[in-house]
């Protein structure tokens, strides 16, 4: 078995996590907000985000108003946001000051639809603490979907300790659930491979199951208002399965936070 890559570029890894973990959440935003979705009715366009002179990029593709997200370079996007470095792409997608070169900037009508949609992802930022129950629920859902995808990308992007953790793993499911009827997401790890999914994995019992008590309990934990130990004590979180492996997953979640903070 080959040794894991120990020279992974942190900026490239962070960019990969955001492109594959954050951009697809725009579909969830549109599904949850009919007013935003209506603005794209009938739209046919491709909006790309990529690092110049590289294959690091993803694009949003609307076909008759329906959004899909592709993780590759489009040959002829309608609008292209091009970044000089992976670090600048990361800065842009995390709400920091970063000015890309924009090809197709004259498509003002499309830009005026896309930019507010991108800004809706600011709800993921740690300093955004919505009081509206609907926005709280949206943030919890987006964070769960983001973190499971990010964990998988941490492995696929070659982070050495995550690669080593996954390489020795038999087929295991790490499940996150907001009870009684909130959003759920999971990470499947098997022999070095990982796959994130939404909903409940039903083909085997979870190896570790993190059960949050309602949206408020999940919100408090996922926004780091309480740590895992305190969350268990006060009843915000119930852990089923191996506490040792739950702790390992928690460490990787913190590592992702450090990469894209």
PDB file of C-alpha atoms in Angstrom:
ATOM      1  CA  UNK A   1       0.000   0.000   0.000  1.00  0.00           C
ATOM      2  CA  UNK A   2       1.375   3.404  -0.973  1.00  0.00           C
ATOM      3  CA  UNK A   3       2.126   6.022   1.633  1.00  0.00           C
ATOM      4  CA  UNK A   4      -0.326   8.926   1.925  1.00  0.00           C
ATOM      5  CA  UNK A   5       0.635  12.224   0.309  1.00  0.00           C
ATOM      6  CA  UNK A   6       2.341  14.368   2.949  1.00  0.00           C
ATOM      7  CA  UNK A   7       2.777  17.481   0.819  1.00  0.00           C
ATOM      8  CA  UNK A   8      -0.849  18.373   0.124  1.00  0.00           C
ATOM      9  CA  UNK A   9      -1.329  22.071  -0.660  1.00  0.00           C
ATOM     10  CA  UNK A  10      -3.589  23.539   2.029  1.00  0.00           C
ATOM     11  CA  UNK A  11      -5.005  26.204  -0.270  1.00  0.00           C
ATOM     12  CA  UNK A  12      -5.813  23.693  -3.000  1.00  0.00           C
ATOM     13  CA  UNK A  13      -7.447  21.425  -0.419  1.00  0.00           C
ATOM     14  CA  UNK A  14      -9.500  24.295   1.002  1.00  0.00           C
ATOM     15  CA  UNK A  15     -10.570  25.348  -2.498  1.00  0.00           C
ATOM     16  CA  UNK A  16     -11.599  21.800  -3.327  1.00  0.00           C
ATOM     17  CA  UNK A  17     -13.655  21.547  -0.139  1.00  0.00           C
ATOM     18  CA  UNK A  18     -15.466  24.806  -0.861  1.00  0.00           C
ATOM     19  CA  UNK A  19     -16.091  24.120  -4.544  1.00  0.00           C
ATOM     20  CA  UNK A  20     -17.466  20.652  -3.880  1.00  0.00           C
ATOM     21  CA  UNK A  21     -18.974  21.294  -0.461  1.00  0.00           C
ATOM     22  CA  UNK A  22     -20.346  24.836  -0.558  1.00  0.00           C
ATOM     23  CA  UNK A  23     -21.377  25.518  -4.164  1.00  0.00           C
ATOM     24  CA  UNK A  24     -23.805  22.545  -4.301  1.00  0.00           C
ATOM     25  CA  UNK A  25     -25.617  24.050  -1.307  1.00  0.00           C
ATOM     26  CA  UNK A  26     -26.959  26.717  -3.653  1.00  0.00           C
ATOM     27  CA  UNK A  27     -29.386  24.072  -4.908  1.00  0.00           C
ATOM     28  CA  UNK A  28     -30.660  23.645  -1.349  1.00  0.00           C
ATOM     29  CA  UNK A  29     -31.032  27.410  -0.955  1.00  0.00           C
ATOM     30  CA  UNK A  30     -33.129  27.595  -4.114  1.00  0.00           C
ATOM     31  CA  UNK A  31     -35.235  24.604  -3.089  1.00  0.00           C
ATOM     32  CA  UNK A  32     -35.955  26.271   0.263  1.00  0.00           C
ATOM     33  CA  UNK A  33     -36.696  29.718  -1.175  1.00  0.00           C
ATOM     34  CA  UNK A  34     -39.246  29.856  -4.024  1.00  0.00           C
ATOM     35  CA  UNK A  35     -38.739  33.625  -4.358  1.00  0.00           C
ATOM     36  CA  UNK A  36     -35.030  33.185  -5.129  1.00  0.00           C
ATOM     37  CA  UNK A  37     -35.767  30.214  -7.388  1.00  0.00           C
ATOM     38  CA  UNK A  38     -38.308  32.214  -9.389  1.00  0.00           C
ATOM     39  CA  UNK A  39     -35.604  34.698 -10.404  1.00  0.00           C
ATOM     40  CA  UNK A  40     -33.915  31.933 -12.412  1.00  0.00           C
ATOM     41  CA  UNK A  41     -37.051  30.758 -14.188  1.00  0.00           C
ATOM     42  CA  UNK A  42     -36.200  29.996 -17.813  1.00  0.00           C
ATOM     43  CA  UNK A  43     -32.501  30.803 -17.364  1.00  0.00           C
ATOM     44  CA  UNK A  44     -29.979  28.878 -19.473  1.00  0.00           C
ATOM     45  CA  UNK A  45     -26.450  29.786 -18.448  1.00  0.00           C
ATOM     46  CA  UNK A  46     -23.144  28.541 -17.062  1.00  0.00           C
ATOM     47  CA  UNK A  47     -21.327  30.419 -14.280  1.00  0.00           C
ATOM     48  CA  UNK A  48     -17.847  29.111 -13.533  1.00  0.00           C
ATOM     49  CA  UNK A  49     -15.428  29.547 -10.625  1.00  0.00           C
ATOM     50  CA  UNK A  50     -11.889  28.441 -11.396  1.00  0.00           C
ATOM     51  CA  UNK A  51      -8.228  29.049 -10.679  1.00  0.00           C
ATOM     52  CA  UNK A  52      -6.363  30.413 -13.684  1.00  0.00           C
ATOM     53  CA  UNK A  53      -4.172  27.974 -15.630  1.00  0.00           C
ATOM     54  CA  UNK A  54      -5.356  24.943 -13.651  1.00  0.00           C
ATOM     55  CA  UNK A  55      -8.055  22.280 -13.646  1.00  0.00           C
ATOM     56  CA  UNK A  56      -9.309  23.438 -10.248  1.00  0.00           C
ATOM     57  CA  UNK A  57     -12.822  24.690 -10.777  1.00  0.00           C
ATOM     58  CA  UNK A  58     -16.568  24.059 -10.726  1.00  0.00           C
ATOM     59  CA  UNK A  59     -19.508  25.625 -12.450  1.00  0.00           C
ATOM     60  CA  UNK A  60     -23.177  26.327 -11.915  1.00  0.00           C
ATOM     61  CA  UNK A  61     -25.304  25.303 -14.866  1.00  0.00           C
ATOM     62  CA  UNK A  62     -28.904  26.373 -15.295  1.00  0.00           C
ATOM     63  CA  UNK A  63     -30.989  24.535 -17.880  1.00  0.00           C
ATOM     64  CA  UNK A  64     -34.463  26.051 -18.226  1.00  0.00           C
ATOM     65  CA  UNK A  65     -34.089  27.455 -14.730  1.00  0.00           C
ATOM     66  CA  UNK A  66     -32.979  24.200 -13.082  1.00  0.00           C
ATOM     67  CA  UNK A  67     -29.581  24.320 -11.392  1.00  0.00           C
ATOM     68  CA  UNK A  68     -26.944  21.611 -11.480  1.00  0.00           C
ATOM     69  CA  UNK A  69     -23.374  21.894 -10.176  1.00  0.00           C
ATOM     70  CA  UNK A  70     -20.504  20.343 -12.112  1.00  0.00           C
ATOM     71  CA  UNK A  71     -16.963  19.857 -10.778  1.00  0.00           C
ATOM     72  CA  UNK A  72     -14.886  20.379 -13.889  1.00  0.00           C
ATOM     73  CA  UNK A  73     -13.893  23.157 -16.280  1.00  0.00           C
ATOM     74  CA  UNK A  74     -16.469  24.284 -18.825  1.00  0.00           C
ATOM     75  CA  UNK A  75     -15.081  25.184 -22.278  1.00  0.00           C
ATOM     76  CA  UNK A  76     -17.311  28.207 -22.801  1.00  0.00           C
ATOM     77  CA  UNK A  77     -19.058  29.527 -19.669  1.00  0.00           C
ATOM     78  CA  UNK A  78     -21.504  32.409 -19.868  1.00  0.00           C
ATOM     79  CA  UNK A  79     -19.711  34.098 -16.973  1.00  0.00           C
ATOM     80  CA  UNK A  80     -16.347  33.020 -15.570  1.00  0.00           C
ATOM     81  CA  UNK A  81     -14.895  34.083 -12.238  1.00  0.00           C
ATOM     82  CA  UNK A  82     -11.154  33.487 -12.606  1.00  0.00           C
ATOM     83  CA  UNK A  83      -8.785  33.598  -9.636  1.00  0.00           C
ATOM     84  CA  UNK A  84      -5.020  34.015  -9.722  1.00  0.00           C
ATOM     85  CA  UNK A  85      -4.462  31.484  -6.916  1.00  0.00           C
ATOM     86  CA  UNK A  86      -6.424  28.875  -4.938  1.00  0.00           C
ATOM     87  CA  UNK A  87      -6.052  31.126  -1.860  1.00  0.00           C
ATOM     88  CA  UNK A  88      -7.923  33.930  -3.627  1.00  0.00           C
ATOM     89  CA  UNK A  89     -10.727  31.591  -4.629  1.00  0.00           C
ATOM     90  CA  UNK A  90     -10.984  30.460  -0.982  1.00  0.00           C
ATOM     91  CA  UNK A  91     -11.069  34.065   0.188  1.00  0.00           C
ATOM     92  CA  UNK A  92     -13.846  34.908  -2.272  1.00  0.00           C
ATOM     93  CA  UNK A  93     -16.006  31.927  -1.295  1.00  0.00           C
ATOM     94  CA  UNK A  94     -15.582  32.668   2.419  1.00  0.00           C
ATOM     95  CA  UNK A  95     -16.661  36.289   2.118  1.00  0.00           C
ATOM     96  CA  UNK A  96     -13.246  37.924   2.349  1.00  0.00           C
ATOM     97  CA  UNK A  97     -11.852  40.586   0.040  1.00  0.00           C
ATOM     98  CA  UNK A  98     -10.747  38.944  -3.202  1.00  0.00           C
ATOM     99  CA  UNK A  99     -11.315  40.415  -6.633  1.00  0.00           C
ATOM    100  CA  UNK A 100     -11.480  37.869  -9.456  1.00  0.00           C
ATOM    101  CA  UNK A 101     -11.232  38.574 -13.142  1.00  0.00           C
ATOM    102  CA  UNK A 102     -14.723  38.254 -14.556  1.00  0.00           C
ATOM    103  CA  UNK A 103     -15.237  37.152 -18.108  1.00  0.00           C
ATOM    104  CA  UNK A 104     -18.753  37.917 -19.281  1.00  0.00           C
ATOM    105  CA  UNK A 105     -19.169  40.788 -16.819  1.00  0.00           C
ATOM    106  CA  UNK A 106     -21.377  42.565 -19.358  1.00  0.00           C
ATOM    107  CA  UNK A 107     -24.078  39.945 -18.689  1.00  0.00           C
ATOM    108  CA  UNK A 108     -25.336  42.279 -15.997  1.00  0.00           C
ATOM    109  CA  UNK A 109     -28.781  40.721 -15.722  1.00  0.00           C
ATOM    110  CA  UNK A 110     -27.337  37.311 -14.938  1.00  0.00           C
ATOM    111  CA  UNK A 111     -24.759  38.754 -12.541  1.00  0.00           C
ATOM    112  CA  UNK A 112     -27.537  40.539 -10.650  1.00  0.00           C
ATOM    113  CA  UNK A 113     -29.196  37.176 -10.092  1.00  0.00           C
ATOM    114  CA  UNK A 114     -26.064  35.157  -9.285  1.00  0.00           C
ATOM    115  CA  UNK A 115     -24.279  37.495  -6.862  1.00  0.00           C
ATOM    116  CA  UNK A 116     -27.166  37.668  -4.323  1.00  0.00           C
ATOM    117  CA  UNK A 117     -27.481  33.892  -4.582  1.00  0.00           C
ATOM    118  CA  UNK A 118     -23.777  33.504  -3.756  1.00  0.00           C
ATOM    119  CA  UNK A 119     -24.171  35.904  -0.849  1.00  0.00           C
ATOM    120  CA  UNK A 120     -26.815  33.619   0.615  1.00  0.00           C
ATOM    121  CA  UNK A 121     -23.977  31.223   1.501  1.00  0.00           C
ATOM    122  CA  UNK A 122     -22.752  33.780   4.046  1.00  0.00           C
ATOM    123  CA  UNK A 123     -25.214  32.091   6.403  1.00  0.00           C
ATOM    124  CA  UNK A 124     -22.519  29.395   6.762  1.00  0.00           C
ATOM    125  CA  UNK A 125     -20.079  31.848   8.330  1.00  0.00           C
ATOM    126  CA  UNK A 126     -19.454  31.342  12.079  1.00  0.00           C
ATOM    127  CA  UNK A 127     -20.374  34.951  12.934  1.00  0.00           C
ATOM    128  CA  UNK A 128     -23.834  34.678  11.339  1.00  0.00           C
ATOM    129  CA  UNK A 129     -26.278  33.718  14.097  1.00  0.00           C
ATOM    130  CA  UNK A 130     -29.825  34.005  12.729  1.00  0.00           C
ATOM    131  CA  UNK A 131     -32.698  34.388  15.183  1.00  0.00           C
ATOM    132  CA  UNK A 132     -35.406  33.551  12.647  1.00  0.00           C
ATOM    133  CA  UNK A 133     -36.399  29.859  13.133  1.00  0.00           C
ATOM    134  CA  UNK A 134     -36.546  29.203   9.379  1.00  0.00           C
ATOM    135  CA  UNK A 135     -33.043  30.589   8.838  1.00  0.00           C
ATOM    136  CA  UNK A 136     -31.771  28.629  11.848  1.00  0.00           C
ATOM    137  CA  UNK A 137     -33.153  25.447  10.338  1.00  0.00           C
ATOM    138  CA  UNK A 138     -31.612  26.310   6.963  1.00  0.00           C
ATOM    139  CA  UNK A 139     -28.220  26.931   8.538  1.00  0.00           C
ATOM    140  CA  UNK A 140     -28.325  23.590  10.358  1.00  0.00           C
ATOM    141  CA  UNK A 141     -29.231  21.753   7.144  1.00  0.00           C
ATOM    142  CA  UNK A 142     -26.510  23.487   5.134  1.00  0.00           C
ATOM    143  CA  UNK A 143     -23.876  22.868   7.810  1.00  0.00           C
ATOM    144  CA  UNK A 144     -24.707  19.155   8.015  1.00  0.00           C
ATOM    145  CA  UNK A 145     -24.528  18.768   4.242  1.00  0.00           C
ATOM    146  CA  UNK A 146     -21.346  20.828   4.104  1.00  0.00           C
ATOM    147  CA  UNK A 147     -19.472  19.029   6.872  1.00  0.00           C
ATOM    148  CA  UNK A 148     -20.147  15.517   5.565  1.00  0.00           C
ATOM    149  CA  UNK A 149     -19.064  16.489   2.053  1.00  0.00           C
ATOM    150  CA  UNK A 150     -16.032  18.327   3.429  1.00  0.00           C
ATOM    151  CA  UNK A 151     -14.932  15.265   5.406  1.00  0.00           C
ATOM    152  CA  UNK A 152     -15.096  13.168   2.261  1.00  0.00           C
ATOM    153  CA  UNK A 153     -13.157  15.800   0.312  1.00  0.00           C
ATOM    154  CA  UNK A 154     -10.542  15.930   3.058  1.00  0.00           C
ATOM    155  CA  UNK A 155      -9.809  12.300   2.223  1.00  0.00           C
ATOM    156  CA  UNK A 156     -10.130  12.639  -1.556  1.00  0.00           C
ATOM    157  CA  UNK A 157      -7.961  15.753  -1.493  1.00  0.00           C
ATOM    158  CA  UNK A 158      -5.124  13.845   0.195  1.00  0.00           C
ATOM    159  CA  UNK A 159      -5.000  15.247   3.747  1.00  0.00           C
ATOM    160  CA  UNK A 160      -2.491  12.768   5.232  1.00  0.00           C
ATOM    161  CA  UNK A 161      -4.138  11.969   8.570  1.00  0.00           C
ATOM    162  CA  UNK A 162      -7.606  11.644   7.045  1.00  0.00           C
ATOM    163  CA  UNK A 163      -6.196   9.418   4.305  1.00  0.00           C
ATOM    164  CA  UNK A 164      -4.561   7.193   6.935  1.00  0.00           C
ATOM    165  CA  UNK A 165      -7.772   7.130   9.012  1.00  0.00           C
ATOM    166  CA  UNK A 166      -9.844   6.041   6.013  1.00  0.00           C
ATOM    167  CA  UNK A 167      -7.311   3.588   4.592  1.00  0.00           C
ATOM    168  CA  UNK A 168      -7.607   1.234   7.575  1.00  0.00           C
ATOM    169  CA  UNK A 169     -11.377   1.478   7.882  1.00  0.00           C
ATOM    170  CA  UNK A 170     -13.797  -1.342   7.110  1.00  0.00           C
ATOM    171  CA  UNK A 171     -17.241  -0.372   5.818  1.00  0.00           C
ATOM    172  CA  UNK A 172     -18.513   2.131   8.400  1.00  0.00           C
ATOM    173  CA  UNK A 173     -21.269   4.730   8.486  1.00  0.00           C
ATOM    174  CA  UNK A 174     -21.000   7.969  10.435  1.00  0.00           C
ATOM    175  CA  UNK A 175     -24.499   9.412  10.721  1.00  0.00           C
ATOM    176  CA  UNK A 176     -25.703  12.862  11.815  1.00  0.00           C
ATOM    177  CA  UNK A 177     -29.427  13.237  12.561  1.00  0.00           C
ATOM    178  CA  UNK A 178     -31.560  16.096  13.864  1.00  0.00           C
ATOM    179  CA  UNK A 179     -34.428  14.518  15.774  1.00  0.00           C
ATOM    180  CA  UNK A 180     -37.295  14.002  15.587  1.00  0.00           C
ATOM    181  CA  UNK A 181     -37.723  14.940  11.925  1.00  0.00           C
ATOM    182  CA  UNK A 182     -34.932  17.351  10.961  1.00  0.00           C
ATOM    183  CA  UNK A 183     -32.205  17.042   8.317  1.00  0.00           C
ATOM    184  CA  UNK A 184     -29.826  14.101   8.283  1.00  0.00           C
ATOM    185  CA  UNK A 185     -26.527  13.393   6.557  1.00  0.00           C
ATOM    186  CA  UNK A 186     -23.902  10.679   6.607  1.00  0.00           C
ATOM    187  CA  UNK A 187     -20.348   9.775   5.682  1.00  0.00           C
ATOM    188  CA  UNK A 188     -19.506   6.285   4.455  1.00  0.00           C
ATOM    189  CA  UNK A 189     -15.898   5.145   4.863  1.00  0.00           C
ATOM    190  CA  UNK A 190     -14.660   1.910   3.352  1.00  0.00           C
ATOM    191  CA  UNK A 191     -11.097   0.786   2.623  1.00  0.00           C
ATOM    192  CA  UNK A 192      -9.722   4.236   1.872  1.00  0.00           C
ATOM    193  CA  UNK A 193     -12.779   5.485  -0.008  1.00  0.00           C
ATOM    194  CA  UNK A 194     -15.360   7.953   1.281  1.00  0.00           C
ATOM    195  CA  UNK A 195     -18.787   9.059   0.165  1.00  0.00           C
ATOM    196  CA  UNK A 196     -21.019  11.720   1.685  1.00  0.00           C
ATOM    197  CA  UNK A 197     -24.776  11.523   1.448  1.00  0.00           C
ATOM    198  CA  UNK A 198     -27.913  13.314   2.543  1.00  0.00           C
ATOM    199  CA  UNK A 199     -30.648  11.662   4.554  1.00  0.00           C
ATOM    200  CA  UNK A 200     -30.359   8.428   6.526  1.00  0.00           C
ATOM    201  CA  UNK A 201     -28.180   5.553   5.365  1.00  0.00           C
ATOM    202  CA  UNK A 202     -30.455   2.509   5.675  1.00  0.00           C
ATOM    203  CA  UNK A 203     -28.336  -0.362   4.383  1.00  0.00           C
ATOM    204  CA  UNK A 204     -26.410  -0.844   7.623  1.00  0.00           C
ATOM    205  CA  UNK A 205     -26.406   0.382  11.196  1.00  0.00           C
ATOM    206  CA  UNK A 206     -24.282   3.471  11.876  1.00  0.00           C
ATOM    207  CA  UNK A 207     -20.893   2.836  13.434  1.00  0.00           C
ATOM    208  CA  UNK A 208     -21.232   6.258  15.062  1.00  0.00           C
ATOM    209  CA  UNK A 209     -24.553   8.095  15.243  1.00  0.00           C
ATOM    210  CA  UNK A 210     -24.695  11.725  16.365  1.00  0.00           C
ATOM    211  CA  UNK A 211     -28.291  12.522  17.319  1.00  0.00           C
ATOM    212  CA  UNK A 212     -29.119  16.192  17.907  1.00  0.00           C
ATOM    213  CA  UNK A 213     -32.105  17.252  19.981  1.00  0.00           C
ATOM    214  CA  UNK A 214     -34.037  19.419  17.563  1.00  0.00           C
ATOM    215  CA  UNK A 215     -32.835  22.348  15.484  1.00  0.00           C
ATOM    216  CA  UNK A 216     -31.814  24.372  18.551  1.00  0.00           C
ATOM    217  CA  UNK A 217     -29.613  21.575  19.889  1.00  0.00           C
ATOM    218  CA  UNK A 218     -27.992  21.015  16.502  1.00  0.00           C
ATOM    219  CA  UNK A 219     -27.531  24.756  15.998  1.00  0.00           C
ATOM    220  CA  UNK A 220     -25.753  25.165  19.338  1.00  0.00           C
ATOM    221  CA  UNK A 221     -23.322  22.334  18.589  1.00  0.00           C
ATOM    222  CA  UNK A 222     -22.692  23.007  14.900  1.00  0.00           C
ATOM    223  CA  UNK A 223     -22.006  26.693  15.530  1.00  0.00           C
ATOM    224  CA  UNK A 224     -19.594  25.810  18.390  1.00  0.00           C
ATOM    225  CA  UNK A 225     -21.680  27.569  21.032  1.00  0.00           C
ATOM    226  CA  UNK A 226     -21.194  24.427  23.113  1.00  0.00           C
ATOM    227  CA  UNK A 227     -18.577  21.713  22.718  1.00  0.00           C
ATOM    228  CA  UNK A 228     -19.466  18.059  22.259  1.00  0.00           C
ATOM    229  CA  UNK A 229     -18.876  17.066  25.884  1.00  0.00           C
ATOM    230  CA  UNK A 230     -21.077  19.863  27.202  1.00  0.00           C
ATOM    231  CA  UNK A 231     -23.690  19.176  24.522  1.00  0.00           C
ATOM    232  CA  UNK A 232     -24.009  15.579  25.720  1.00  0.00           C
ATOM    233  CA  UNK A 233     -24.277  16.717  29.338  1.00  0.00           C
ATOM    234  CA  UNK A 234     -27.077  19.201  28.666  1.00  0.00           C
ATOM    235  CA  UNK A 235     -28.938  16.886  26.311  1.00  0.00           C
ATOM    236  CA  UNK A 236     -28.327  18.679  23.015  1.00  0.00           C
ATOM    237  CA  UNK A 237     -26.534  15.642  21.628  1.00  0.00           C
ATOM    238  CA  UNK A 238     -26.716  11.897  22.071  1.00  0.00           C
ATOM    239  CA  UNK A 239     -23.809   9.807  20.826  1.00  0.00           C
ATOM    240  CA  UNK A 240     -24.338   6.182  19.830  1.00  0.00           C
ATOM    241  CA  UNK A 241     -21.401   3.988  18.929  1.00  0.00           C
ATOM    242  CA  UNK A 242     -17.692   4.385  19.461  1.00  0.00           C
ATOM    243  CA  UNK A 243     -16.844   7.550  21.439  1.00  0.00           C
ATOM    244  CA  UNK A 244     -13.201   7.201  20.355  1.00  0.00           C
ATOM    245  CA  UNK A 245     -14.112   7.387  16.673  1.00  0.00           C
ATOM    246  CA  UNK A 246     -16.655  10.144  17.267  1.00  0.00           C
ATOM    247  CA  UNK A 247     -13.801  12.121  18.787  1.00  0.00           C
ATOM    248  CA  UNK A 248     -11.597  11.403  15.744  1.00  0.00           C
ATOM    249  CA  UNK A 249     -14.309  12.685  13.411  1.00  0.00           C
ATOM    250  CA  UNK A 250     -14.677  15.766  15.606  1.00  0.00           C
ATOM    251  CA  UNK A 251     -10.965  16.482  15.237  1.00  0.00           C
ATOM    252  CA  UNK A 252     -11.236  16.297  11.442  1.00  0.00           C
ATOM    253  CA  UNK A 253     -14.253  18.616  11.535  1.00  0.00           C
ATOM    254  CA  UNK A 254     -12.137  21.152  13.429  1.00  0.00           C
ATOM    255  CA  UNK A 255      -9.375  20.740  10.864  1.00  0.00           C
ATOM    256  CA  UNK A 256     -11.808  21.631   8.082  1.00  0.00           C
ATOM    257  CA  UNK A 257     -12.926  24.680  10.035  1.00  0.00           C
ATOM    258  CA  UNK A 258      -9.279  25.749  10.303  1.00  0.00           C
ATOM    259  CA  UNK A 259      -8.737  25.309   6.564  1.00  0.00           C
ATOM    260  CA  UNK A 260     -11.626  27.478   5.442  1.00  0.00           C
ATOM    261  CA  UNK A 261     -11.971  29.932   8.338  1.00  0.00           C
TER     262      UNK A 261
END
